[in-house]
Amino acid sequence: MSVTERLILAVEKPLKEAIWGCRMCGQCILHSTGLSCPMRCPKNLRNGPCGGVRANGNCEVYPDKRCVWVDAWEGSRRLPLWRDHIEHLQKPVDWQLQGTSSWINLVNGRDGVAPKGWKPDAES
Ligand code: SF4
């Protein structure tokens, strides 16, 4: 890891952990999830909630916690520029990026690389 990446991570990690509970997946989609980090979902779902959301909006796995996707939907309604981004189909998580800087991965395009053979439904 380069010195530059270490410096960026030293800023990005504590900042995003404090604000969004970031799990450092390295492929940030907060703009598509109403600023609710999808990696806080115990099932790591990045395309909406599972079928287990409780009637009160809480998580199936952690009944005392709110479903991150309920927060995502509500948050997306408050983001005029990114309001429709919640409808974007997200590619599978690339776990090789875990712990790396999403800021760097955004700039160099690494976070946009999908697994070979994967295509969103709209393109298949
Ligand atoms: S980088 Fe990944 S884990 Fe961190 S806030 Fe963004 S989506 Fe969540």
Coordinates of N, CA and C and ligand atoms in Angstrom, one line a residue:
M1 N 0.8 -1.2 0.0 CA 0.0 0.0 0.0 C 0.9 1.2 0.0
S2 N 0.6 2.2 -0.9 CA 1.4 3.4 -1.0 C 1.1 4.3 0.2
V3 N 2.1 5.3 0.3 CA 1.9 6.3 1.4 C 0.7 7.1 1.1
T4 N 0.4 7.4 -0.1 CA -0.8 8.2 -0.5 C -2.0 7.5 0.0
E5 N -2.1 6.2 -0.3 CA -3.3 5.4 0.0 C -3.4 5.4 1.6
R6 N -2.3 5.2 2.2 CA -2.4 5.2 3.7 C -2.9 6.5 4.3
L7 N -2.5 7.6 3.7 CA -2.9 8.9 4.2 C -4.4 9.1 3.9
I8 N -4.8 8.7 2.7 CA -6.3 8.8 2.4 C -7.1 7.9 3.3
L9 N -6.7 6.7 3.5 CA -7.4 5.8 4.4 C -7.5 6.4 5.8
A10 N -6.4 7.0 6.2 CA -6.4 7.6 7.6 C -7.4 8.7 7.8
V11 N -7.9 9.3 6.7 CA -8.9 10.3 6.8 C -10.3 9.6 6.5
E12 N -10.3 8.8 5.4 CA -11.6 8.2 5.0 C -12.2 7.3 6.0
K13 N -11.4 6.4 6.6 CA -12.0 5.4 7.4 C -12.6 6.0 8.7
P14 N -11.9 6.8 9.5 CA -12.6 7.3 10.7 C -13.8 8.2 10.4
L15 N -13.6 9.0 9.3 CA -14.7 9.9 9.0 C -16.0 9.2 8.6
K16 N -15.8 8.2 7.7 CA -17.0 7.5 7.2 C -17.6 6.5 8.3
E17 N -16.7 6.0 9.1 CA -17.2 5.1 10.2 C -18.0 6.0 11.1
A18 N -17.6 7.2 11.4 CA -18.3 8.0 12.4 C -19.6 8.5 11.9
I19 N -19.6 8.8 10.6 CA -20.8 9.4 10.0 C -21.8 8.4 9.6
W20 N -21.4 7.4 8.9 CA -22.3 6.4 8.2 C -22.2 5.0 8.7
G21 N -21.3 4.8 9.7 CA -21.1 3.4 10.2 C -20.5 2.6 9.1
C22 N -19.6 3.2 8.3 CA -19.0 2.6 7.1 C -18.2 1.3 7.5
R23 N -18.3 0.3 6.6 CA -17.6 -1.0 6.8 C -16.4 -1.1 5.9
M24 N -16.1 0.0 5.2 CA -14.9 0.0 4.3 C -15.0 -1.1 3.2
C25 N -16.1 -1.2 2.5 CA -16.2 -2.2 1.5 C -15.4 -1.8 0.2
G26 N -15.0 -0.5 0.1 CA -14.2 0.0 -1.0 C -14.9 0.2 -2.3
Q27 N -16.2 0.1 -2.2 CA -17.1 0.4 -3.4 C -18.3 1.1 -3.0
C28 N -18.2 2.3 -2.7 CA -19.3 3.0 -2.0 C -20.5 3.3 -2.9
I29 N -21.7 3.0 -2.3 CA -22.9 3.3 -3.1 C -23.9 4.1 -2.2
L30 N -23.3 4.9 -1.3 CA -24.2 5.7 -0.4 C -25.1 6.6 -1.2
H31 N -24.7 7.1 -2.4 CA -25.6 8.0 -3.1 C -26.8 7.2 -3.7
S32 N -26.7 5.9 -3.7 CA -27.8 5.1 -4.2 C -28.6 4.5 -3.1
T33 N -28.2 4.8 -1.9 CA -28.9 4.2 -0.7 C -29.3 5.2 0.3
G34 N -29.6 6.4 -0.2 CA -30.1 7.4 0.7 C -29.1 7.7 1.9
L35 N -27.9 7.5 1.6 CA -26.8 7.7 2.6 C -26.9 6.7 3.8
S36 N -27.5 5.6 3.6 CA -27.6 4.5 4.6 C -26.6 3.4 4.1
C37 N -25.6 3.1 4.8 CA -24.6 2.1 4.4 C -25.2 0.7 4.3
P38 N -25.2 0.1 3.1 CA -25.9 -1.2 2.9 C -25.0 -2.3 3.6
M39 N -23.8 -2.0 3.8 CA -22.9 -3.1 4.4 C -23.2 -3.3 5.9
R40 N -24.0 -2.4 6.5 CA -24.5 -2.6 7.9 C -25.6 -3.6 8.0
C41 N -26.2 -4.0 6.8 CA -27.2 -5.0 6.7 C -26.4 -6.3 7.1
P42 N -26.9 -7.1 8.0 CA -26.3 -8.4 8.4 C -26.2 -9.4 7.3
K43 N -27.0 -9.2 6.2 CA -26.9 -10.1 5.1 C -26.1 -9.4 3.9
N44 N -25.6 -8.2 4.2 CA -24.8 -7.4 3.2 C -25.6 -7.3 1.9
L45 N -26.9 -7.1 1.9 CA -27.7 -6.9 0.7 C -27.5 -5.5 0.2
R46 N -27.3 -5.4 -1.1 CA -27.0 -4.1 -1.8 C -28.1 -3.8 -2.8
N47 N -29.2 -4.6 -2.9 CA -30.2 -4.3 -3.8 C -31.6 -4.3 -3.2
G48 N -31.7 -3.7 -2.0 CA -32.9 -3.7 -1.3 C -33.0 -4.7 -0.2
P49 N -34.1 -4.6 0.6 CA -34.2 -5.5 1.8 C -34.5 -6.9 1.5
C50 N -34.3 -7.8 2.4 CA -34.7 -9.2 2.3 C -36.2 -9.2 2.6
G51 N -36.8 -10.4 2.7 CA -38.2 -10.6 2.9 C -38.5 -10.6 4.4
G52 N -37.5 -10.3 5.2 CA -37.7 -10.5 6.7 C -37.9 -9.2 7.4
V53 N -38.0 -8.1 6.7 CA -38.2 -6.8 7.4 C -39.5 -6.9 8.3
R54 N -39.4 -6.5 9.5 CA -40.5 -6.5 10.4 C -41.5 -5.4 10.2
A55 N -42.7 -5.6 10.7 CA -43.8 -4.7 10.4 C -43.4 -3.3 10.9
N56 N -42.6 -3.2 11.9 CA -42.2 -1.9 12.5 C -41.0 -1.3 11.8
G57 N -40.5 -2.0 10.7 CA -39.4 -1.5 10.0 C -38.0 -1.9 10.5
N58 N -38.0 -2.8 11.5 CA -36.8 -3.3 12.0 C -36.3 -4.6 11.3
C59 N -35.0 -4.9 11.6 CA -34.3 -6.0 11.0 C -34.8 -7.3 11.5
E60 N -34.8 -8.3 10.6 CA -35.1 -9.7 10.9 C -34.1 -10.3 11.8
V61 N -32.8 -10.0 11.6 CA -31.7 -10.6 12.3 C -31.5 -9.9 13.7
Y62 N -31.6 -8.6 13.7 CA -31.5 -7.8 14.9 C -32.7 -7.0 15.1
P63 N -33.7 -7.6 15.8 CA -35.0 -7.0 16.0 C -35.0 -5.6 16.6
D64 N -34.0 -5.3 17.3 CA -33.9 -4.0 18.0 C -33.3 -2.9 17.1
K65 N -32.9 -3.3 15.9 CA -32.3 -2.3 15.0 C -33.2 -2.1 13.7
R66 N -33.1 -0.9 13.3 CA -33.9 -0.6 12.1 C -33.2 -1.2 10.8
C67 N -34.1 -1.6 9.9 CA -33.5 -2.2 8.7 C -32.8 -1.0 7.9
V68 N -31.6 -1.3 7.5 CA -30.8 -0.2 6.8 C -31.5 0.1 5.5
W69 N -32.4 -0.8 4.9 CA -33.1 -0.5 3.7 C -34.3 0.4 3.9
V70 N -34.9 0.3 5.1 CA -36.0 1.2 5.4 C -35.4 2.6 5.5
D71 N -34.2 2.7 6.2 CA -33.5 4.0 6.2 C -33.1 4.5 4.8
A72 N -32.7 3.5 4.0 CA -32.2 3.9 2.7 C -33.4 4.5 1.8
W73 N -34.5 3.9 1.9 CA -35.6 4.4 1.1 C -36.0 5.8 1.6
E74 N -36.1 6.0 2.9 CA -36.5 7.3 3.5 C -35.5 8.3 3.1
G75 N -34.2 7.9 3.3 CA -33.1 8.8 3.0 C -33.1 9.2 1.5
S76 N -33.4 8.3 0.7 CA -33.4 8.6 -0.8 C -34.4 9.6 -1.2
R77 N -35.5 9.7 -0.4 CA -36.6 10.7 -0.7 C -36.1 12.1 -0.4
R78 N -35.1 12.2 0.5 CA -34.6 13.5 0.9 C -33.4 14.0 0.1
L79 N -33.0 13.2 -1.0 CA -31.9 13.5 -1.8 C -32.3 13.8 -3.2
P80 N -32.6 15.1 -3.5 CA -33.2 15.4 -4.8 C -32.3 15.0 -6.0
L81 N -31.0 15.1 -5.8 CA -30.1 14.8 -7.0 C -30.0 13.3 -7.2
W82 N -30.0 12.5 -6.1 CA -29.8 11.1 -6.2 C -31.1 10.3 -5.9
R83 N -32.2 11.0 -5.9 CA -33.5 10.3 -5.5 C -33.7 9.0 -6.2
D84 N -33.5 9.0 -7.5 CA -33.8 7.8 -8.3 C -32.7 6.7 -8.3
H85 N -31.5 7.1 -7.7 CA -30.4 6.1 -7.8 C -30.7 4.9 -7.0
I86 N -31.6 4.9 -6.1 CA -31.9 3.7 -5.3 C -32.5 2.6 -6.2
E87 N -32.9 3.0 -7.4 CA -33.5 2.0 -8.3 C -32.4 1.4 -9.2
H88 N -31.2 1.9 -9.1 CA -30.1 1.3 -9.9 C -29.7 -0.1 -9.4
L89 N -29.6 -1.0 -10.3 CA -29.2 -2.4 -9.9 C -27.7 -2.4 -9.6
Q90 N -27.4 -2.9 -8.4 CA -26.0 -2.9 -8.0 C -25.3 -4.2 -8.3
K91 N -24.1 -4.2 -8.8 CA -23.4 -5.4 -9.1 C -23.0 -6.1 -7.8
P92 N -22.6 -7.4 -7.9 CA -22.2 -8.1 -6.7 C -21.0 -7.4 -6.0
V93 N -20.9 -7.6 -4.7 CA -19.8 -7.0 -4.0 C -18.5 -7.7 -4.4
D94 N -17.5 -6.9 -4.6 CA -16.1 -7.4 -4.9 C -15.4 -7.4 -3.5
W95 N -15.3 -8.5 -2.9 CA -14.7 -8.6 -1.6 C -13.2 -8.3 -1.6
Q96 N -12.6 -8.3 -2.8 CA -11.2 -8.0 -2.9 C -10.9 -6.6 -2.5
L97 N -12.0 -5.7 -2.6 CA -11.8 -4.3 -2.3 C -12.0 -4.0 -0.8
Q98 N -12.4 -5.0 0.0 CA -12.6 -4.8 1.4 C -11.4 -4.2 2.0
G99 N -11.6 -3.1 2.8 CA -10.5 -2.4 3.5 C -9.8 -1.4 2.7
T100 N -10.1 -1.3 1.4 CA -9.4 -0.3 0.5 C -10.2 1.0 0.5
S101 N -9.6 2.0 0.0 CA -10.3 3.4 -0.1 C -11.3 3.4 -1.2
S102 N -12.5 3.7 -0.9 CA -13.5 3.8 -1.9 C -13.3 5.1 -2.7
W103 N -12.7 6.1 -2.1 CA -12.4 7.4 -2.8 C -11.4 7.1 -3.9
I104 N -10.3 6.4 -3.6 CA -9.3 6.0 -4.6 C -10.0 5.1 -5.7
N105 N -10.7 4.2 -5.3 CA -11.4 3.2 -6.2 C -12.3 3.9 -7.1
L106 N -12.9 5.0 -6.6 CA -13.9 5.8 -7.5 C -13.1 6.5 -8.5
V107 N -12.0 7.2 -8.1 CA -11.2 8.0 -9.0 C -10.5 7.1 -10.1
N108 N -10.0 5.9 -9.7 CA -9.3 5.1 -10.8 C -10.3 4.1 -11.5
G109 N -11.6 4.2 -11.1 CA -12.5 3.3 -11.8 C -12.6 1.9 -11.3
R110 N -11.8 1.5 -10.3 CA -11.7 0.2 -9.9 C -13.1 -0.3 -9.3
D111 N -13.8 0.6 -8.7 CA -15.1 0.2 -8.0 C -16.2 0.0 -9.1
G112 N -15.9 0.3 -10.3 CA -16.9 0.1 -11.3 C -16.8 -1.2 -12.1
V113 N -15.7 -2.0 -11.7 CA -15.5 -3.2 -12.4 C -16.4 -4.3 -11.9
A114 N -17.2 -4.9 -12.8 CA -18.1 -6.0 -12.4 C -17.5 -7.3 -12.7
P115 N -17.9 -8.4 -12.0 CA -17.4 -9.7 -12.3 C -17.7 -10.1 -13.7
K116 N -16.7 -10.8 -14.3 CA -16.8 -11.3 -15.7 C -18.2 -12.0 -15.9
G117 N -18.9 -11.6 -16.9 CA -20.1 -12.3 -17.2 C -21.4 -11.7 -16.5
W118 N -21.1 -10.8 -15.6 CA -22.3 -10.2 -14.9 C -22.8 -9.0 -15.7
K119 N -24.1 -9.0 -15.9 CA -24.7 -7.9 -16.6 C -26.0 -7.6 -15.9
P120 N -26.3 -6.3 -15.8 CA -27.6 -6.0 -15.2 C -28.7 -6.5 -16.1
D121 N -29.9 -6.7 -15.6 CA -31.0 -7.3 -16.4 C -31.3 -6.5 -17.6
A122 N -31.2 -5.1 -17.5 CA -31.5 -4.2 -18.6 C -30.6 -4.5 -19.8
E123 N -29.4 -5.0 -19.6 CA -28.5 -5.2 -20.7 C -28.5 -6.7 -21.2
S124 N -29.2 -7.6 -20.5 CA -29.1 -9.0 -20.9 C -30.1 -9.3 -22.0
Ligands
SF4_1 S1 -17.6 2.4 1.4 FE1 -19.0 0.6 1.5 S2 -19.1 0.1 3.6 FE2 -18.4 2.3 3.5 S3 -20.2 3.6 3.6 FE3 -19.8 3.2 1.4 S4 -21.1 1.4 1.0 FE4 -20.9 1.5 3.2

